[in-house]
């Protein structure tokens, strides 16, 4: 949520003592755009959970956040065919055409990068 909001993250770890793996994790936590996401479900949900982070170097990034107590399915319309990758796990989500659907358990989120084919 902080990532999607373009908010500030602070770390107090001693960077010279961190492993490359730990540094790589921190790099993923910091938004590279420096701008807040645009809510796409503002009129459909009390708290927006479908957040458009825009484009960076041809990659469209969208955050899906289930704030609720029940499973929630999100549908994101897409223009054409895209390859999809989950940001936190680097999982290849495959190729999607027309729309992307994801169902999230309560209080779960996913940050997905879409690259047009």
Short mmCIF file of C-alpha atoms in Angstrom, two decimals, residues 18-114:
data_model
loop_
_atom_site.label_atom_id
_atom_site.label_comp_id
_atom_site.label_asym_id
_atom_site.label_seq_id
_atom_site.Cartn_x
_atom_site.Cartn_y
_atom_site.Cartn_z
CA UNK A 18 23.69 -6.22 4.39
CA UNK A 19 23.88 -9.09 1.92
CA UNK A 20 23.17 -8.57 -1.80
CA UNK A 21 19.90 -10.47 -1.32
CA UNK A 22 18.79 -8.10 1.46
CA UNK A 23 19.70 -5.05 -0.63
CA UNK A 24 17.76 -6.46 -3.59
CA UNK A 25 14.68 -6.81 -1.36
CA UNK A 26 14.95 -3.18 -0.25
CA UNK A 27 15.23 -2.05 -3.88
CA UNK A 28 11.89 -3.74 -4.60
CA UNK A 29 10.24 -1.87 -1.72
CA UNK A 30 11.03 1.59 -3.02
CA UNK A 31 8.76 2.93 -5.77
CA UNK A 32 10.75 3.87 -8.84
CA UNK A 33 8.22 6.40 -10.14
CA UNK A 34 8.01 8.73 -7.16
CA UNK A 35 4.31 9.31 -7.82
CA UNK A 36 1.15 7.98 -6.26
CA UNK A 37 -1.11 5.50 -8.02
CA UNK A 38 -4.43 6.39 -9.63
CA UNK A 39 -7.38 4.45 -8.16
CA UNK A 40 -9.34 2.60 -10.83
CA UNK A 41 -12.20 1.41 -8.61
CA UNK A 42 -12.93 4.64 -6.75
CA UNK A 43 -16.70 4.44 -7.25
CA UNK A 44 -16.92 0.67 -6.74
CA UNK A 45 -15.18 0.28 -3.41
CA UNK A 46 -15.12 2.18 -0.10
CA UNK A 47 -11.33 1.87 -0.06
CA UNK A 48 -9.78 1.62 -3.55
CA UNK A 49 -7.94 -1.63 -4.15
CA UNK A 50 -7.21 -1.43 -7.89
CA UNK A 51 -4.40 1.09 -8.26
CA UNK A 52 -2.73 2.12 -11.51
CA UNK A 53 0.93 3.05 -11.05
CA UNK A 54 1.30 4.06 -14.69
CA UNK A 55 4.00 3.25 -17.24
CA UNK A 56 7.76 3.19 -16.85
CA UNK A 57 9.94 2.12 -19.78
CA UNK A 58 7.00 0.42 -21.53
CA UNK A 59 5.88 -1.53 -18.46
CA UNK A 60 2.45 -0.85 -16.97
CA UNK A 61 2.26 -1.57 -13.23
CA UNK A 62 -0.96 -2.15 -11.29
CA UNK A 63 -1.47 -2.88 -7.58
CA UNK A 64 -4.32 -5.14 -6.46
CA UNK A 65 -5.09 -4.82 -2.72
CA UNK A 66 -7.86 -6.68 -0.93
CA UNK A 67 -8.58 -4.63 2.18
CA UNK A 68 -11.67 -6.66 3.06
CA UNK A 69 -12.54 -9.66 5.17
CA UNK A 70 -13.63 -11.78 2.18
CA UNK A 71 -11.96 -13.06 -0.96
CA UNK A 72 -12.12 -10.50 -3.78
CA UNK A 73 -11.74 -10.86 -7.54
CA UNK A 74 -10.32 -7.95 -9.52
CA UNK A 75 -10.68 -7.50 -13.28
CA UNK A 76 -8.36 -5.16 -15.16
CA UNK A 77 -9.21 -4.39 -18.81
CA UNK A 78 -6.15 -4.54 -21.06
CA UNK A 79 -5.61 -3.21 -24.55
CA UNK A 80 -4.20 -6.14 -26.50
CA UNK A 81 -1.89 -8.91 -25.34
CA UNK A 82 0.55 -8.54 -22.45
CA UNK A 83 3.05 -10.62 -20.54
CA UNK A 84 2.44 -10.38 -16.79
CA UNK A 85 4.96 -10.64 -13.93
CA UNK A 86 4.31 -10.43 -10.19
CA UNK A 87 6.63 -7.80 -8.68
CA UNK A 88 7.34 -9.30 -5.24
CA UNK A 89 7.92 -12.91 -6.32
CA UNK A 90 9.14 -12.35 -9.92
CA UNK A 91 6.64 -15.06 -10.90
CA UNK A 92 5.84 -15.16 -14.61
CA UNK A 93 2.03 -14.98 -14.72
CA UNK A 94 1.92 -15.80 -18.42
CA UNK A 95 0.34 -14.01 -21.34
CA UNK A 96 -3.00 -12.27 -20.96
CA UNK A 97 -5.26 -10.81 -23.64
CA UNK A 98 -8.14 -8.39 -23.17
CA UNK A 99 -8.30 -8.51 -19.39
CA UNK A 100 -6.43 -9.74 -16.34
CA UNK A 101 -8.30 -11.36 -13.45
CA UNK A 102 -6.92 -12.08 -10.02
CA UNK A 103 -8.61 -13.36 -6.87
CA UNK A 104 -7.02 -12.38 -3.58
CA UNK A 105 -7.60 -13.70 -0.09
CA UNK A 106 -8.55 -11.18 2.62
CA UNK A 107 -5.80 -8.65 3.41
CA UNK A 108 -3.60 -9.82 0.53
CA UNK A 109 -2.11 -7.87 -2.34
CA UNK A 110 -0.29 -8.31 -5.61
CA UNK A 111 1.75 -5.87 -7.67
CA UNK A 112 1.77 -6.85 -11.34
CA UNK A 113 3.85 -5.56 -14.25
CA UNK A 114 2.27 -5.77 -17.72
#
